[in-house]
Amino acid sequence: MIRINRHVLPNGLRLLHYYNATTQMVALNIIYDVGSRDEDPLYTGLAHLTEHLMFTGSTHAPAFVAALEEAGGTSNAGTNCDFTHYYEVLPACNVETAFWLESDRMMNLSLSRSSIETQKSVVIEEFKQRYLNVPYGDSSHLLSALAFRVHPYRTPVIGASADHIQQIPESEIRRFHSTYYVPSNAILCVTGNITFERALELTQKWFDSLPPGKRPARNLPQEPPQSDPRILEVSRCVPHTAIFRAYRMCEASSPLFPATDLLTDVLANGKSSRFFQNLVMKTGRFTSLDASVLGTLEPGLLLITAYLAPGASVADAQADIDEQIHELISRGIPSRELEKCVNKYASNMLFETENYLKKAFRVSFYELMGDAQRFNHVVDLYRRVTPEQVRQVARQVLSPSNCSTLIYHPL
């Protein structure tokens, strides 16, 4: 249990704070409630491009990275379908530099024509390297579009195509930043060797005078229930056959999420899992087999990913996976098996959040979900899950009619 302090500025910026005296460093994590789901369908990849542009300088800090490094700090960022976050880690004695930099690029981002064109080129190269020029690189594009027909989750964060990124007009970038990068749409979490009083003082100094902006109403098209299995087969220059399955599931804030997450752990988390013991080790048909949840803020996907051994039959591999699912649904899960998965989750959470920066991200994310205090009881939510709840979720989610399957064949 940690003490999470919270304060909301008059302009809507939410400040969260956790004090840690065991370090001489401070971490700032700022989450903006905007991701690829908020893009115009004509300009996909815009949220990620904006993330890149946030490092290109602002009116009073034309060299963001250099200014932070002079204070002994480091920074990075990430964009996903739901949100964009930025963080800095620097010595406590120089922490004000990070507050200044974040407030200035929130309000006064330069967005010069040259920086826009440069970052478009950088993002397009990233698109090519990660999605076009590697085996199975376009699998996320194909699978997302197969599983979602109308919801923006159908488009990966990087964008639908390199052309989309190149064609984003300067006016749309400016509109996107001025709309979403405002105090009322932001959560700032400060952790490390800084008191709440000092964190509040600096937040008020650098953010209090910024206009709040108007948090945009989010009115996204809702995906209708899937009633029939969907299958797409493609042939690419890849070494071996792969099977990607996507099952529609609940959002991260749902009471069903812990049971759904634990379901994938039972199936595929570690060498004692069912997939590894019963399929990878015994059948000789798989080189790897995994299951995971995306944990999105709106109903998302449970994924099963299988890479087949040379010569393995797709039909046999599919039957193997289905047999394990049927076994779990028909016979259930022993309490001891579920307890092992819960203990592993609790252990991972403990080690992950020992780091004050990771605490800052987790606390910010839970605030975005609706309650920063979830950080303190999320493990208890998992401990309350029963074997029967996991079995019921498996029956509901892992239904053949709820499955979208991408089969990747070598040429």
XYZ file of C-alpha atoms in Angstrom:
411
model
C 0.000 0.000 0.000
C 1.410 3.373 -0.974
C 0.088 6.830 -0.180
C -1.070 8.541 -3.361
C -1.629 12.281 -3.036
C -3.995 13.940 -5.498
C -4.818 17.528 -6.427
C -6.758 19.025 -9.329
C -5.791 22.484 -10.595
C -8.569 24.951 -11.521
C -7.732 24.348 -15.206
C -8.398 20.618 -14.823
C -4.838 19.251 -14.707
C -4.745 16.298 -12.338
C -1.640 16.012 -10.157
C -0.774 12.675 -8.539
C 2.175 12.173 -6.215
C 4.058 9.436 -4.401
C 7.050 10.168 -2.143
C 10.054 7.849 -2.131
C 12.982 8.864 0.068
C 15.183 5.935 -0.986
C 16.299 7.673 -4.184
C 17.800 11.046 -5.054
C 15.865 11.110 -8.325
C 12.401 12.240 -9.383
C 10.224 10.916 -12.199
C 7.478 12.829 -13.977
C 4.949 10.953 -16.086
C 2.304 12.911 -17.947
C -0.530 11.112 -19.707
C -2.695 12.809 -22.298
C -6.090 11.236 -22.820
C -5.602 10.848 -26.562
C -4.468 7.978 -28.736
C -4.931 6.579 -32.193
C -8.642 5.941 -31.500
C -9.133 9.732 -31.618
C -7.678 10.256 -35.102
C -9.535 11.251 -38.237
C -9.731 8.036 -40.332
C -8.083 9.971 -43.173
C -5.042 10.839 -41.031
C -4.122 7.673 -39.175
C -0.767 7.717 -37.416
C -1.321 11.305 -36.262
C -1.190 10.572 -32.521
C 2.170 8.837 -32.885
C 3.526 11.577 -35.162
C 2.512 14.172 -32.561
C 4.467 12.242 -29.936
C 7.596 12.605 -32.079
C 6.952 16.316 -32.618
C 6.735 16.927 -28.877
C 10.523 16.511 -28.723
C 11.325 19.037 -31.470
C 11.268 22.153 -29.324
C 8.941 24.807 -27.963
C 8.974 28.598 -27.823
C 11.100 28.919 -24.681
C 12.936 25.589 -24.990
C 13.947 25.166 -28.652
C 16.117 22.148 -27.756
C 14.030 19.986 -25.397
C 16.441 17.052 -25.094
C 19.538 19.246 -24.654
C 17.864 21.286 -21.902
C 16.879 18.134 -20.030
C 20.287 16.508 -20.412
C 21.973 19.638 -19.053
C 19.916 19.050 -15.908
C 21.102 15.424 -15.749
C 17.827 14.020 -16.997
C 16.547 11.533 -19.532
C 13.182 11.264 -21.231
C 11.050 9.144 -23.510
C 7.436 8.673 -24.557
C 4.926 6.184 -25.913
C 1.677 6.219 -27.857
C -0.987 3.549 -27.979
C -4.567 3.347 -29.127
C -5.911 4.939 -25.921
C -3.373 7.475 -24.635
C 0.008 9.115 -25.091
C 2.471 9.469 -22.231
C 5.757 11.288 -21.686
C 8.242 10.917 -18.863
C 11.416 12.423 -17.469
C 13.805 11.146 -14.807
C 16.275 13.594 -13.314
C 18.031 14.483 -10.049
C 15.707 15.902 -7.415
C 17.776 19.087 -7.174
C 17.031 19.865 -10.848
C 13.431 18.715 -10.993
C 12.002 22.136 -11.870
C 13.547 21.857 -15.322
C 11.156 19.017 -16.173
C 8.091 20.992 -15.024
C 9.177 23.948 -17.161
C 9.808 21.810 -20.245
C 6.513 19.937 -19.989
C 4.442 23.069 -19.489
C 6.131 24.867 -22.382
C 5.652 22.072 -24.904
C 2.057 21.652 -23.771
C 1.298 25.314 -24.464
C 3.962 26.508 -26.903
C 5.054 23.628 -29.125
C 6.883 25.095 -32.123
C 5.606 22.807 -34.909
C 7.779 24.325 -37.603
C 7.375 23.106 -41.167
C 10.908 21.679 -41.198
C 10.381 19.719 -37.961
C 7.076 18.332 -39.248
C 8.647 17.106 -42.484
C 11.646 15.658 -40.649
C 9.500 13.741 -38.175
C 7.214 12.467 -40.915
C 10.291 10.963 -42.563
C 11.416 9.438 -39.250
C 8.006 7.867 -38.589
C 7.726 6.541 -42.149
C 11.141 4.879 -41.768
C 9.931 3.357 -38.493
C 6.834 2.123 -40.319
C 9.002 0.433 -42.961
C 11.447 -1.088 -40.487
C 8.869 -2.461 -38.046
C 5.900 -3.293 -40.262
C 7.001 -3.716 -43.884
C 10.548 -5.050 -43.864
C 10.325 -7.738 -41.171
C 8.647 -11.158 -41.260
C 5.010 -11.040 -40.100
C 5.342 -7.239 -39.806
C 1.904 -6.456 -41.183
C 0.143 -9.053 -39.022
C -1.170 -6.409 -36.598
C -2.644 -4.411 -39.482
C -4.332 -7.458 -40.961
C -5.602 -8.913 -37.681
C -6.937 -5.618 -36.291
C -8.858 -4.917 -39.486
C -10.239 -8.462 -39.393
C -11.407 -8.283 -35.771
C -12.805 -4.739 -35.902
C -15.061 -3.477 -38.667
C -16.029 -0.001 -37.418
C -14.144 0.811 -34.202
C -10.896 2.834 -34.546
C -8.986 -0.034 -32.935
C -9.038 -1.524 -36.439
C -6.054 0.684 -37.329
C -2.671 0.143 -35.623
C -1.106 3.094 -33.811
C 1.631 3.521 -36.424
C -1.060 4.274 -39.018
C -2.815 2.448 -41.822
C -0.084 3.199 -44.357
C 3.013 5.289 -44.942
C 0.957 7.426 -47.335
C -1.426 8.350 -44.528
C 1.492 9.653 -42.454
C 2.981 11.617 -45.342
C -0.324 13.253 -46.244
C -1.235 14.599 -42.773
C -1.572 18.364 -43.287
C 0.164 20.846 -41.013
C -3.210 22.341 -40.089
C -4.471 18.970 -38.815
C -1.354 18.493 -36.671
C -1.845 21.922 -35.105
C -5.540 21.257 -34.511
C -4.804 17.868 -32.927
C -2.193 19.301 -30.557
C -4.239 22.338 -29.518
C -7.322 20.162 -28.980
C -5.865 17.334 -26.913
C -2.663 18.712 -25.364
C -4.385 20.865 -22.770
C -4.415 20.760 -18.938
C -7.977 19.455 -18.708
C -6.944 16.428 -20.785
C -3.756 15.635 -18.853
C -2.676 13.682 -15.777
C 0.712 14.473 -14.202
C 2.207 11.956 -11.775
C 5.338 12.884 -9.818
C 7.237 10.227 -7.874
C 10.575 9.954 -6.126
C 12.433 12.186 -3.690
C 10.106 15.162 -3.742
C 7.487 16.116 -1.174
C 3.879 16.619 -2.152
C 4.122 20.266 -1.117
C 7.062 20.850 -3.478
C 5.421 18.941 -6.321
C 2.232 20.977 -5.897
C 4.195 24.231 -5.722
C 5.980 23.501 -9.009
C 2.823 22.250 -10.707
C 0.987 25.429 -9.776
C 3.927 27.599 -10.840
C 4.280 26.091 -14.306
C 0.772 24.877 -15.173
C -1.746 26.958 -13.213
C -1.758 29.832 -15.705
C -2.346 27.638 -18.761
C -5.846 27.829 -20.254
C -7.769 24.626 -19.519
C -8.922 23.873 -23.028
C -12.090 21.907 -23.582
C -11.882 18.134 -23.234
C -13.328 16.807 -26.486
C -16.393 14.617 -26.239
C -15.526 11.107 -27.351
C -18.234 9.584 -29.511
C -16.601 6.592 -31.180
C -18.480 4.045 -33.277
C -19.149 0.944 -31.204
C -18.256 -2.418 -32.618
C -21.274 -4.721 -32.968
C -21.003 -8.217 -31.448
C -19.235 -10.779 -33.603
C -21.483 -13.709 -34.454
C -19.431 -15.715 -36.961
C -15.792 -16.802 -37.186
C -13.606 -14.743 -39.527
C -10.607 -16.166 -41.362
C -7.988 -14.511 -43.541
C -5.105 -16.388 -45.186
C -2.123 -14.619 -46.718
C 1.191 -15.679 -48.204
C 4.327 -13.662 -47.496
C 8.088 -14.030 -47.513
C 8.295 -15.558 -44.032
C 10.238 -18.569 -42.723
C 7.351 -20.597 -41.285
C 3.585 -20.691 -41.019
C 2.022 -18.645 -38.224
C -1.495 -18.490 -36.817
C -2.808 -15.311 -35.182
C -6.149 -15.471 -33.391
C -8.064 -12.514 -31.966
C -11.063 -12.893 -29.646
C -13.152 -9.897 -28.673
C -13.093 -9.278 -24.909
C -13.907 -6.713 -22.205
C -12.182 -3.414 -21.440
C -9.440 -3.066 -18.801
C -11.779 -1.475 -16.233
C -14.326 -4.308 -16.440
C -14.820 -6.577 -13.401
C -14.205 -9.450 -15.836
C -10.750 -8.239 -16.846
C -8.713 -9.940 -14.068
C -10.307 -13.322 -14.862
C -9.671 -12.815 -18.586
C -6.054 -11.867 -17.969
C -5.567 -14.908 -15.728
C -7.133 -17.093 -18.413
C -4.255 -16.243 -20.765
C -1.768 -16.925 -17.948
C -3.234 -20.386 -17.404
C -2.931 -21.069 -21.114
C 0.464 -19.634 -21.895
C 2.397 -17.911 -19.106
C 5.663 -19.756 -18.617
C 6.947 -23.283 -19.085
C 4.426 -24.799 -16.698
C 1.474 -23.413 -18.711
C -0.938 -25.642 -20.621
C 0.109 -24.538 -24.068
C 3.786 -25.092 -23.366
C 3.452 -28.407 -21.533
C 0.757 -30.000 -23.693
C 1.456 -28.554 -27.131
C 4.940 -27.094 -27.516
C 6.631 -29.918 -25.607
C 4.516 -32.859 -26.744
C 3.206 -32.344 -30.270
C 6.264 -31.091 -32.120
C 3.976 -28.817 -34.145
C 4.837 -25.494 -32.478
C 8.039 -23.532 -32.080
C 6.220 -21.030 -29.866
C 2.690 -20.496 -28.615
C 1.468 -17.526 -26.615
C -1.713 -15.928 -25.288
C -2.196 -12.369 -24.035
C -4.694 -9.574 -23.491
C -4.277 -6.040 -24.819
C -5.779 -4.290 -21.785
C -7.413 -1.468 -23.741
C -9.718 1.154 -22.267
C -12.557 0.036 -24.531
C -13.490 -3.568 -25.326
C -10.424 -5.058 -26.943
C -8.789 -8.337 -27.876
C -7.466 -11.541 -26.390
C -4.714 -12.835 -28.674
C -3.342 -16.312 -29.326
C -0.176 -16.413 -31.423
C 1.281 -19.662 -32.751
C 4.418 -20.179 -34.837
C 4.448 -23.611 -36.399
C 7.341 -26.005 -36.808
C 8.457 -26.788 -40.388
C 6.000 -29.143 -42.044
C 3.342 -28.829 -39.355
C -0.249 -28.869 -40.550
C -2.347 -25.767 -39.929
C -5.426 -27.930 -39.419
C -3.671 -30.077 -36.808
C -2.283 -27.029 -35.011
C -5.708 -25.397 -34.935
C -7.228 -28.609 -33.594
C -4.559 -28.783 -30.868
C -5.336 -25.262 -29.693
C -9.080 -25.903 -29.774
C -8.624 -29.085 -27.766
C -6.835 -27.202 -24.984
C -9.587 -24.573 -24.939
C -12.280 -27.260 -24.841
C -10.464 -29.069 -22.018
C -10.310 -25.895 -19.947
C -13.981 -25.067 -20.501
C -15.295 -28.588 -19.933
C -13.172 -29.551 -16.928
C -12.303 -26.207 -15.402
C -9.120 -25.208 -13.606
C -7.775 -26.653 -10.350
C -7.470 -24.044 -7.600
C -3.764 -24.734 -7.287
C -3.165 -23.959 -10.951
C -4.990 -20.641 -10.691
C -3.214 -19.798 -7.431
C 0.141 -20.273 -9.170
C -0.861 -17.759 -11.865
C -2.146 -15.239 -9.319
C 1.072 -15.508 -7.311
C 3.125 -14.948 -10.447
C 1.051 -11.882 -11.297
C 1.463 -10.500 -7.769
C 5.210 -11.109 -7.892
C 5.563 -9.410 -11.274
C 3.592 -6.399 -10.048
C 5.755 -6.141 -6.948
C 9.044 -6.207 -8.838
C 7.797 -3.965 -11.640
C 6.517 -1.251 -9.356
C 9.553 -1.192 -7.088
C 10.798 1.303 -9.652
C 9.491 4.805 -8.939
C 9.178 5.585 -12.668
C 7.011 2.532 -13.275
C 4.940 3.524 -10.265
C 4.393 6.907 -11.892
C 3.133 5.297 -15.077
C 0.888 2.774 -13.326
C -0.692 5.358 -11.042
C -1.311 7.680 -14.022
C -2.864 4.873 -16.030
C -5.215 3.845 -13.228
C -6.269 7.481 -12.830
C -7.068 7.510 -16.539
C -9.146 4.362 -15.982
C -11.047 6.202 -13.278
C -9.260 5.600 -9.968
C -5.561 6.042 -9.151
C -6.098 4.069 -5.925
C -6.607 0.955 -8.046
C -2.816 0.682 -7.846
C -3.175 -0.306 -4.200
C -5.781 -3.040 -4.629
C -5.318 -4.434 -8.146
C -3.568 -7.543 -6.790
C -6.526 -8.150 -4.461
C -8.831 -8.058 -7.498
C -6.816 -10.904 -8.998
C -6.754 -12.849 -5.743
C -10.558 -12.787 -5.626
C -10.898 -14.479 -9.014
C -12.242 -18.034 -8.746
C -11.569 -20.983 -11.042
C -15.226 -20.956 -12.060
C -15.000 -17.296 -13.109
C -12.038 -18.071 -15.354
C -13.951 -21.007 -16.805
C -17.001 -18.827 -17.505
C -14.882 -16.157 -19.172
C -13.237 -18.826 -21.317
C -16.640 -20.103 -22.380
C -17.767 -16.609 -23.289
C -14.625 -15.215 -24.930
C -13.018 -18.259 -26.558
C -16.072 -19.121 -28.601
C -15.397 -20.028 -32.261
C -17.984 -17.460 -33.368
C -16.012 -14.763 -31.506
C -12.703 -15.602 -33.196
C -10.882 -13.836 -36.025
C -8.024 -15.914 -37.421
C -5.121 -14.761 -39.590
C -3.095 -17.580 -41.135
C 0.296 -16.569 -42.453
C 1.774 -18.928 -45.047
C 5.314 -18.839 -46.440
C 5.565 -18.250 -50.179
